[in-house]
Amino acid sequence: MRYEAVIGLEVHAQIHTCSKMFCGCPVVADTGDVAPNIYVCPVCAGMPGVLPVVNSRAVDIAIKTALALRCDILPTNRFARKSYFYPDLPKGYQISQYALPLAADGYLEIDSGGTRKRVGIRRAHLEEDAGKLYHDGRVSRVDLNRAGVPLLEIVSEPDLCSADEARAYGEALHEILVYLEVNTGEMEAGVMRFEANVSVRPEGSELMGIRREIKNLNSFRALRDSVAYEIELQSAALESGDTVEQETVGWDEDAGVTVPQRSKEFAHDYRYFPDPDIPPLEISRKKVESLRGQLPELPEAKRARFVVTHGLSAYDARVLAEDRAVADTFERVVETGVDAKQAANWITGELFRLLKGTDRSIGELDLPAAALAELIELVSTGLINRSTGREVLAEMVSTGRRAPEIIEARDLTQVSDIRELRGVVRRTLDENPEQVQEYLAGKRQVLGWFLGQIMRATRGKANPQIARELTEKELENRRDQ
Ligand code: ADP
Ligand code: MG
Ligand code: ZN
């Protein structure tokens, strides 16, 4: 018997608004060096007698995200209390949405082995994050800085069929969230967390198998590996005639296995009911349409447009569209009239290499698109050669100065003057008679060595094409002498 997997994902994404979901405390990135319990007030600490107030910015961002996921926005939302008892939840309930969520019935397209696949989005709703527990020997501590941070929970249909598809879905969703600036996308900081529901069934069966839920996955790799592990495990169980137990499990990254979580502690009856402290949230069509109008072009559409209107390869389009700031820089460079392929090469090649070294993102550089365009033009018109161009770009990135200024100050203008270059070539050949003989005896690679010497003599300024032609010609001349 062969088995097929059925997977549905629940994703929790933090929404990085200025303040928390129901109080005025700031939302602060979990960098690990923030002192515990400093961004806490009576509301998010769950003191009696306080009243939550809905953060309308968080609602707007959630609506935009749901629209990007092609969801319908429900005209009336209700917040509900989800009761459970755990020390990271000060009120004893989490404010979430249940019967009337923010949005429903959307989809997200993913790449599945080269073809596009539509994955249904069942619902998306707003809720608040819980605090964080620290365990230190026999002592446990709670930090409520994160308690009350807005979360958008996005629940997929069970449309995914493999561990790779689950990962592709996670990545596609991550890309959209970062594009819409919902959060920073830093998975290590827990801004996006996955839960995977996995079941298997005999191939071709219409019935759904019994699912197991893997909690708290913090990376794409953990998502893919844990799902792959569960598919194997469950298929093997069915194969040997066992049944799969419905269970909630965690992922032990080091051991590469899922581990059951104590079911007693996690066997919930959440006793959902509408939160009487928060009035129903009415969302007008007008508001939805105005937010729809604010949506930026999404990565998928951008990639397609880069291929069609700028003639880029699918690969270049993908690399450039991955980051919104990179894509914007590219387009602004092209707008100045620079050839699109040239612009793509400089950005994905040289600029990315420099960024890696500086640990900064393109938006953090003091490098206006106009300055980058200017540099590319100076190289393509031949004022400086390509390798000097690279050096100049590095200096632009580190100092914020413009290319012409750097070229002028360092006297880097390319030498294309034939007379001048011929002089350098002749001198170089005169000084290296042995290498000349080697070349003439058939060792063609000596040409590259000569060009290196010529570049050194001109401090990198020689026009490489002209230098190469002159050197070949001069070498041949010496054959006849
Ligand atoms: P909950 O986990 O709160 O009970 P749901 O029953 O709505 O919520 O399901 C949550 C997730 O589980 C959804 O993403 C859904 O697609 C997925 N799911 C439901 N049934 C199955 C199944 N038999 N196999 C795999 N995934 C499933
Ligand atoms: Mg669930
Ligand atoms: Zn607060």
Coordinates of C-alpha atoms and ligand atoms in Angstrom, one line a residue:
M1 CA 0.0 0.0 0.0
R2 CA 1.2 3.5 -0.8
Y3 CA 0.3 6.5 1.4
E4 CA -0.1 10.1 0.7
A5 CA 0.3 13.0 3.1
V6 CA -2.3 15.7 3.9
I7 CA -0.9 18.8 5.6
G8 CA -2.5 22.0 6.9
L9 CA -0.5 24.9 8.5
E10 CA -1.4 27.4 11.2
V11 CA 0.9 30.4 11.1
H12 CA 1.3 33.0 13.8
A13 CA 2.8 36.2 12.6
Q14 CA 3.5 39.1 14.9
I15 CA 2.3 42.5 13.7
H16 CA 4.9 45.1 14.4
T17 CA 2.8 48.1 15.3
C18 CA 4.0 50.8 17.6
S19 CA 1.8 49.6 20.5
K20 CA 0.4 46.3 21.6
M21 CA -3.0 44.9 20.5
F22 CA -5.1 46.1 23.4
C23 CA -2.9 48.6 25.4
G24 CA -0.4 51.4 24.8
C25 CA 2.8 49.4 25.7
P26 CA 5.4 49.5 22.9
V27 CA 6.0 46.5 20.7
V28 CA 9.8 45.8 21.0
A29 CA 11.7 43.3 18.9
D30 CA 12.8 40.3 20.8
T31 CA 16.5 40.7 20.4
G32 CA 17.4 38.9 23.6
D33 CA 19.0 41.8 25.3
V34 CA 15.9 43.7 26.4
A35 CA 15.4 43.5 30.2
P36 CA 12.3 41.4 31.2
N37 CA 9.0 43.0 32.2
I38 CA 9.7 46.6 31.3
Y39 CA 7.0 47.0 28.6
V40 CA 4.1 46.0 30.8
C41 CA 1.0 47.8 32.0
P42 CA -2.1 46.8 34.0
V43 CA -3.9 45.8 30.8
C44 CA -1.3 43.4 29.4
A45 CA -0.5 42.1 32.8
G46 CA -4.1 41.1 33.2
M47 CA -5.0 43.2 36.3
P48 CA -8.6 43.2 37.3
G49 CA -10.8 46.1 36.3
V50 CA -8.9 47.3 33.2
L51 CA -10.4 47.5 29.8
P52 CA -8.8 46.5 26.5
V53 CA -8.9 48.9 23.5
V54 CA -8.5 47.5 20.0
N55 CA -5.4 48.8 18.2
S56 CA -6.8 50.0 14.9
R57 CA -3.4 50.0 13.1
A58 CA -3.1 46.3 13.8
V59 CA -6.5 45.8 12.3
D60 CA -5.6 47.7 9.2
I61 CA -2.3 45.8 8.7
A62 CA -4.2 42.5 9.3
I63 CA -6.8 43.5 6.7
K64 CA -4.1 44.3 4.1
T65 CA -2.4 41.0 4.7
A66 CA -5.7 39.1 4.4
L67 CA -6.4 41.0 1.2
A68 CA -3.0 40.0 -0.2
L69 CA -4.0 36.5 0.6
R70 CA -7.2 37.0 -1.5
C71 CA -9.4 36.6 1.6
D72 CA -12.9 38.0 2.1
I73 CA -13.0 40.4 5.0
L74 CA -15.9 39.8 7.3
P75 CA -18.0 42.9 7.9
T76 CA -18.5 42.2 11.6
N77 CA -15.7 40.8 13.7
R78 CA -15.9 39.6 17.3
F79 CA -13.1 39.1 19.8
A80 CA -13.4 36.0 21.9
R81 CA -11.9 34.7 25.1
K82 CA -9.9 31.5 24.7
S83 CA -9.4 30.2 28.2
Y84 CA -6.5 28.1 29.2
F85 CA -4.2 28.2 32.2
Y86 CA -0.5 28.6 31.7
P87 CA 1.8 31.0 33.6
D88 CA 2.7 32.9 30.4
L89 CA -0.9 34.0 30.1
P90 CA -1.7 36.5 32.9
K91 CA -5.5 36.8 32.4
G92 CA -6.1 33.1 32.3
Y93 CA -7.5 33.6 28.8
Q94 CA -6.2 34.9 25.5
I95 CA -8.1 37.4 23.5
S96 CA -8.6 35.9 20.1
Q97 CA -11.3 35.6 17.4
Y98 CA -13.4 32.5 17.0
A99 CA -16.8 32.5 15.4
L100 CA -16.4 35.7 13.5
P101 CA -12.8 36.1 12.4
L102 CA -11.3 39.0 10.5
A103 CA -11.1 37.1 7.2
A104 CA -11.8 33.8 5.4
D105 CA -11.6 31.9 2.1
G106 CA -8.4 33.1 0.5
Y107 CA -5.5 31.4 -1.2
L108 CA -1.8 31.6 -1.7
E109 CA 0.1 30.3 -4.7
I110 CA 3.2 28.3 -4.2
D111 CA 5.8 26.7 -6.4
S112 CA 5.5 22.9 -6.3
G113 CA 8.2 21.1 -8.3
G114 CA 8.1 23.7 -11.1
T115 CA 4.3 24.1 -11.3
R116 CA 2.1 26.7 -9.5
K117 CA -0.2 25.3 -6.9
R118 CA -3.0 27.1 -5.1
V119 CA -3.3 26.5 -1.3
G120 CA -6.5 27.5 0.3
I121 CA -6.5 29.9 3.3
R122 CA -9.3 28.9 5.6
R123 CA -9.3 31.9 7.9
A124 CA -7.1 34.7 9.3
H125 CA -7.8 36.2 12.7
L126 CA -6.3 38.6 15.2
E127 CA -5.2 37.7 18.6
E128 CA -2.7 38.6 21.3
D129 CA 0.7 37.0 21.9
A130 CA 1.4 35.4 25.3
G131 CA 4.4 36.1 27.5
K132 CA 7.6 34.0 27.6
L133 CA 8.8 31.5 30.2
Y134 CA 12.4 31.0 31.2
H135 CA 13.4 27.8 32.9
D136 CA 16.6 27.9 35.0
G137 CA 17.2 24.8 37.0
R138 CA 14.2 24.5 39.4
V139 CA 13.2 28.2 38.9
S140 CA 11.0 29.4 36.2
R141 CA 10.5 33.0 35.3
V142 CA 8.0 34.9 33.2
D143 CA 8.6 37.9 31.0
L144 CA 5.5 39.8 29.8
N145 CA 7.2 42.1 27.3
R146 CA 5.7 40.0 24.5
A147 CA 2.3 39.6 26.2
G148 CA -0.3 41.4 24.2
V149 CA 1.8 41.9 21.1
P150 CA -0.6 41.7 18.1
L151 CA -0.7 38.4 16.2
L152 CA -2.3 37.4 13.0
E153 CA -3.1 33.7 12.8
I154 CA -3.4 32.4 9.3
V155 CA -4.9 28.9 8.9
S156 CA -4.5 27.0 5.6
E157 CA -6.8 24.4 4.2
P158 CA -5.3 20.9 4.3
D159 CA -4.1 21.3 0.7
L160 CA -0.4 20.6 1.1
C161 CA 0.9 17.2 0.1
S162 CA 4.6 17.0 1.1
A163 CA 7.2 18.4 3.4
D164 CA 8.6 20.5 0.5
E165 CA 5.2 22.0 -0.2
A166 CA 4.8 22.9 3.5
R167 CA 8.1 24.7 3.4
A168 CA 7.3 26.4 0.1
Y169 CA 4.0 27.6 1.6
G170 CA 5.9 28.9 4.7
E171 CA 8.4 30.8 2.5
A172 CA 5.8 32.3 0.2
L173 CA 3.8 33.5 3.2
H174 CA 7.0 34.9 4.9
E175 CA 7.8 36.8 1.7
I176 CA 4.4 38.5 1.6
L177 CA 4.5 39.4 5.3
V178 CA 7.9 41.0 4.9
Y179 CA 6.8 42.8 1.7
L180 CA 3.8 44.3 3.6
E181 CA 6.1 45.2 6.5
V182 CA 3.9 43.2 8.9
N183 CA 7.1 42.3 10.7
T184 CA 10.8 42.0 10.1
G185 CA 10.7 38.4 9.1
E186 CA 13.4 37.5 11.5
M187 CA 12.5 33.9 12.3
E188 CA 15.1 33.5 15.0
A189 CA 13.3 36.3 16.9
G190 CA 10.0 34.3 16.7
V191 CA 8.2 36.9 14.6
M192 CA 6.7 34.0 12.6
R193 CA 5.9 30.6 14.1
F194 CA 4.4 27.5 12.4
E195 CA 2.2 24.7 13.6
A196 CA 1.8 21.8 11.2
N197 CA -1.1 19.4 11.1
V198 CA -0.1 16.2 9.4
S199 CA -2.0 13.1 8.5
V200 CA -1.5 10.3 6.0
R201 CA -4.0 8.1 4.1
P202 CA -3.9 5.4 1.5
E203 CA -3.2 6.9 -1.8
G204 CA -6.3 7.9 -3.6
S205 CA -8.5 7.7 -0.5
E206 CA -11.2 10.4 -0.1
L207 CA -11.2 10.1 3.7
M208 CA -8.9 12.2 5.9
G209 CA -6.5 10.4 8.1
I210 CA -6.1 11.2 11.8
R211 CA -3.9 14.2 12.2
R212 CA -1.1 15.0 14.6
E213 CA -0.1 18.6 15.3
I214 CA 3.5 19.7 15.5
K215 CA 3.7 22.9 17.7
N216 CA 6.1 25.8 17.7
L217 CA 8.2 25.4 14.7
N218 CA 10.6 28.4 14.4
S219 CA 12.4 27.9 11.1
F220 CA 11.6 26.7 7.6
R221 CA 14.0 23.8 8.1
A222 CA 12.3 22.7 11.3
L223 CA 9.0 22.9 9.4
R224 CA 10.1 20.8 6.5
D225 CA 12.1 18.2 8.6
S226 CA 9.4 17.7 11.2
V227 CA 6.7 17.2 8.6
A228 CA 8.9 14.8 6.7
Y229 CA 9.5 12.9 9.9
E230 CA 5.8 12.7 10.8
I231 CA 4.9 11.5 7.3
E232 CA 7.4 8.7 7.6
L233 CA 6.3 7.8 11.1
Q234 CA 2.6 7.7 10.3
S235 CA 3.0 5.8 7.0
A236 CA 5.1 3.2 8.8
A237 CA 2.5 2.9 11.6
L238 CA -0.3 2.3 9.0
E239 CA 1.9 0.0 7.0
S240 CA 2.4 -2.3 10.0
G241 CA -1.3 -2.3 10.9
D242 CA -1.1 0.2 13.7
T243 CA -3.3 3.3 14.1
V244 CA -2.2 6.9 14.4
E245 CA -3.0 8.5 17.7
Q246 CA -4.3 12.1 17.5
E247 CA -1.7 14.0 19.4
T248 CA 0.1 17.2 19.9
V249 CA 3.9 16.9 19.5
G250 CA 7.0 19.1 19.6
W251 CA 10.0 19.0 17.4
D252 CA 13.4 18.0 18.9
E253 CA 15.7 19.6 16.4
D254 CA 18.9 17.9 17.7
A255 CA 17.5 14.4 17.8
G256 CA 15.5 15.0 14.6
V257 CA 12.3 13.4 16.1
T258 CA 8.9 14.6 17.2
V259 CA 8.2 14.2 20.9
P260 CA 4.7 13.9 22.4
Q261 CA 3.8 16.8 24.7
R262 CA 2.2 15.8 28.0
S263 CA -1.4 15.4 26.7
K264 CA -3.0 16.2 30.0
E265 CA -1.5 19.7 30.1
F266 CA -2.4 20.3 26.5
A267 CA -5.9 18.7 26.4
H268 CA -7.9 21.8 26.1
D269 CA -11.5 22.8 26.4
Y270 CA -11.0 26.5 25.5
R271 CA -14.5 27.5 26.5
Y272 CA -14.6 30.2 23.8
F273 CA -17.1 33.0 24.3
P274 CA -17.4 36.6 23.0
D275 CA -15.3 39.0 25.1
P276 CA -17.9 41.2 26.8
D277 CA -15.3 44.0 27.2
I278 CA -14.8 44.5 23.5
P279 CA -17.7 45.7 21.3
P280 CA -18.1 44.0 17.9
L281 CA -15.7 45.4 15.4
E282 CA -17.5 46.7 12.3
I283 CA -15.4 46.9 9.1
S284 CA -16.9 49.0 6.4
R285 CA -16.5 48.1 2.7
K286 CA -15.2 51.6 2.2
K287 CA -12.3 50.9 4.6
V288 CA -11.6 47.6 3.0
E289 CA -11.4 49.1 -0.5
S290 CA -9.2 52.0 0.7
L291 CA -6.8 49.5 2.3
R292 CA -6.8 47.4 -0.9
G293 CA -5.8 50.5 -2.7
Q294 CA -2.7 50.8 -0.4
L295 CA -1.4 47.4 -1.2
P296 CA 2.0 47.4 -2.8
E297 CA 2.7 45.3 -5.8
L298 CA 3.3 41.8 -4.5
P299 CA 6.4 39.7 -5.2
E300 CA 4.8 37.3 -7.6
A301 CA 3.4 40.2 -9.8
K302 CA 6.7 42.0 -9.6
R303 CA 8.7 39.0 -10.8
A304 CA 6.4 38.6 -13.7
R305 CA 6.7 42.2 -14.6
F306 CA 10.5 42.2 -14.4
V307 CA 10.6 39.4 -16.9
V308 CA 8.1 41.0 -19.3
T309 CA 9.0 44.7 -19.2
H310 CA 12.7 44.6 -18.3
G311 CA 13.6 41.4 -20.2
L312 CA 15.3 39.8 -17.2
S313 CA 15.8 36.1 -16.7
A314 CA 13.5 34.4 -14.3
Y315 CA 16.4 34.0 -12.0
D316 CA 17.4 37.7 -11.9
A317 CA 13.7 38.6 -11.5
R318 CA 13.4 36.3 -8.5
V319 CA 16.6 37.5 -6.8
L320 CA 15.7 41.2 -7.3
A321 CA 12.1 40.9 -6.3
E322 CA 12.8 39.0 -3.1
D323 CA 13.5 42.2 -1.1
R324 CA 11.2 45.2 -1.7
A325 CA 14.0 47.7 -1.2
V326 CA 16.3 45.9 -3.6
A327 CA 13.5 45.8 -6.2
D328 CA 12.8 49.5 -5.8
T329 CA 16.5 50.4 -6.2
F330 CA 16.7 48.3 -9.3
E331 CA 13.7 50.1 -10.8
R332 CA 14.9 53.5 -9.9
V333 CA 18.3 52.7 -11.6
V334 CA 16.6 51.5 -14.7
E335 CA 14.3 54.6 -14.8
T336 CA 17.5 56.8 -15.3
G337 CA 18.0 55.0 -18.6
V338 CA 20.6 52.4 -17.5
D339 CA 20.3 49.0 -19.3
A340 CA 18.2 46.6 -17.2
K341 CA 20.5 43.7 -17.5
Q342 CA 23.5 45.9 -16.5
A343 CA 21.6 47.2 -13.5
A344 CA 20.6 43.6 -12.5
N345 CA 24.2 42.5 -12.8
W346 CA 25.7 45.3 -10.7
I347 CA 23.0 44.9 -8.0
T348 CA 22.9 41.1 -7.6
G349 CA 26.6 40.7 -8.2
E350 CA 28.8 43.5 -6.8
L351 CA 26.4 45.3 -4.5
F352 CA 25.2 42.1 -2.9
R353 CA 28.8 41.0 -2.3
L354 CA 29.5 44.4 -0.6
L355 CA 26.4 44.2 1.5
K356 CA 27.4 40.8 2.8
G357 CA 30.6 42.3 4.0
T358 CA 29.0 45.2 5.8
D359 CA 26.1 43.3 7.4
R360 CA 23.8 46.1 6.2
S361 CA 20.7 45.9 4.0
I362 CA 20.4 48.0 0.9
G363 CA 18.0 50.4 2.6
E364 CA 20.6 51.2 5.3
L365 CA 23.2 52.3 2.8
D366 CA 23.8 55.9 1.9
L367 CA 23.6 55.0 -1.8
P368 CA 20.9 56.8 -3.8
A369 CA 19.7 54.9 -6.9
A370 CA 20.9 57.9 -8.9
A371 CA 24.5 57.4 -7.6
L372 CA 24.5 53.8 -8.5
A373 CA 23.1 54.6 -12.0
E374 CA 25.8 57.1 -12.5
L375 CA 28.5 54.6 -11.6
I376 CA 27.1 52.0 -14.0
E377 CA 27.0 54.6 -16.8
L378 CA 30.6 55.6 -16.1
V379 CA 31.6 52.0 -16.6
S380 CA 29.5 51.4 -19.7
T381 CA 30.7 54.5 -21.4
G382 CA 34.2 53.5 -20.7
L383 CA 35.4 56.3 -18.5
I384 CA 36.5 53.7 -16.0
N385 CA 36.9 50.0 -16.5
R386 CA 34.8 47.3 -14.8
S387 CA 37.3 46.4 -12.1
T388 CA 37.9 50.0 -11.2
G389 CA 34.1 50.4 -11.1
R390 CA 34.0 47.7 -8.4
E391 CA 36.6 49.5 -6.4
V392 CA 34.7 52.8 -6.8
L393 CA 31.4 51.2 -5.7
A394 CA 33.1 49.8 -2.6
E395 CA 34.3 53.3 -1.7
M396 CA 30.8 54.7 -2.4
V397 CA 29.3 52.2 0.0
S398 CA 31.8 52.9 2.7
T399 CA 32.0 56.7 2.4
G400 CA 28.7 57.8 0.8
R401 CA 30.7 59.7 -1.8
R402 CA 29.6 59.8 -5.5
A403 CA 31.5 58.1 -8.3
P404 CA 32.8 61.1 -10.2
E405 CA 34.3 62.6 -7.0
I406 CA 36.1 59.4 -6.2
I407 CA 37.4 58.9 -9.7
E408 CA 38.7 62.5 -9.8
A409 CA 40.3 62.4 -6.3
R410 CA 42.0 59.1 -7.0
D411 CA 42.8 59.8 -10.7
L412 CA 41.1 56.6 -11.8
T413 CA 40.0 57.6 -15.3
Q414 CA 40.5 54.7 -17.7
V415 CA 43.4 54.9 -20.1
S416 CA 42.0 54.2 -23.6
D417 CA 44.6 56.3 -25.5
I418 CA 46.2 53.9 -27.9
R419 CA 49.6 55.7 -28.0
E420 CA 49.9 55.7 -24.2
L421 CA 48.8 52.1 -23.8
R422 CA 51.1 50.9 -26.6
G423 CA 54.0 52.5 -24.7
V424 CA 53.1 50.5 -21.6
V425 CA 52.6 47.3 -23.5
R426 CA 56.0 47.6 -25.2
R427 CA 57.8 48.4 -22.0
T428 CA 56.2 45.4 -20.3
L429 CA 57.2 43.0 -23.1
D430 CA 60.8 44.5 -23.1
E431 CA 61.1 43.8 -19.4
N432 CA 59.9 40.2 -19.7
P433 CA 61.6 38.6 -22.7
E434 CA 61.3 35.1 -21.2
Q435 CA 57.6 35.3 -21.0
V436 CA 57.5 36.6 -24.5
Q437 CA 59.3 33.5 -25.7
E438 CA 57.0 31.3 -23.8
Y439 CA 54.0 32.9 -25.4
L440 CA 55.5 32.6 -28.8
A441 CA 56.3 29.0 -28.2
G442 CA 52.6 28.4 -27.8
K443 CA 51.8 29.0 -24.1
R444 CA 48.8 31.2 -24.7
Q445 CA 47.9 31.7 -21.1
V446 CA 51.0 34.0 -20.6
L447 CA 48.8 36.6 -22.3
G448 CA 46.7 36.8 -19.1
W449 CA 49.8 37.3 -17.0
F450 CA 50.9 40.2 -19.3
L451 CA 47.5 41.8 -19.0
G452 CA 47.9 41.6 -15.2
Q453 CA 51.3 43.3 -15.4
I454 CA 49.8 46.0 -17.7
M455 CA 47.0 46.6 -15.3
R456 CA 49.4 46.9 -12.4
A457 CA 51.6 49.4 -14.4
T458 CA 48.5 51.5 -15.1
R459 CA 47.1 51.1 -11.6
G460 CA 44.1 49.2 -13.0
K461 CA 43.2 52.0 -15.3
A462 CA 43.9 50.4 -18.7
N463 CA 41.0 49.8 -21.0
P464 CA 41.0 46.0 -20.9
Q465 CA 39.8 45.4 -24.5
I466 CA 42.3 47.8 -26.0
A467 CA 45.1 46.5 -23.8
R468 CA 44.4 42.9 -24.8
E469 CA 44.3 43.7 -28.5
L470 CA 47.5 45.7 -28.3
T471 CA 49.4 43.1 -26.4
E472 CA 48.4 40.3 -28.8
K473 CA 49.5 42.5 -31.7
E474 CA 52.8 43.4 -30.1
L475 CA 53.5 39.8 -29.2
E476 CA 52.9 38.7 -32.8
N477 CA 55.1 41.5 -34.1
R478 CA 57.9 40.0 -32.0
R479 CA 57.5 36.6 -33.7
D480 CA 58.5 38.2 -37.0
Q481 CA 61.5 40.0 -35.6
Ligands
ADP1 P1 -7.7 23.3 15.4 O1 -6.3 22.9 15.3 O2 -7.9 24.5 16.2 O3 -8.6 22.1 15.8 P2 -8.8 23.1 12.7 O4 -9.5 21.8 13.0 O5 -9.6 24.1 12.0 O6 -8.2 23.8 14.0 O7 -7.6 22.7 11.8 C1 -6.4 23.4 11.9 C2 -5.5 23.0 10.8 O8 -5.4 21.6 10.6 C3 -5.9 23.6 9.5 O9 -4.7 24.1 8.9 C4 -6.4 22.4 8.7 O10 -6.1 22.6 7.3 C5 -5.6 21.3 9.2 N1 -6.2 20.0 9.2 C6 -7.5 19.7 9.5 N2 -7.7 18.3 9.4 C7 -6.6 17.8 8.9 C8 -6.1 16.5 8.6 N3 -6.9 15.4 8.7 N4 -4.9 16.3 8.2 C9 -4.0 17.4 8.1 N5 -4.4 18.6 8.4 C10 -5.6 18.8 8.8
MG2 MG -4.5 23.7 15.8
ZN3 ZN 0.4 47.0 28.3

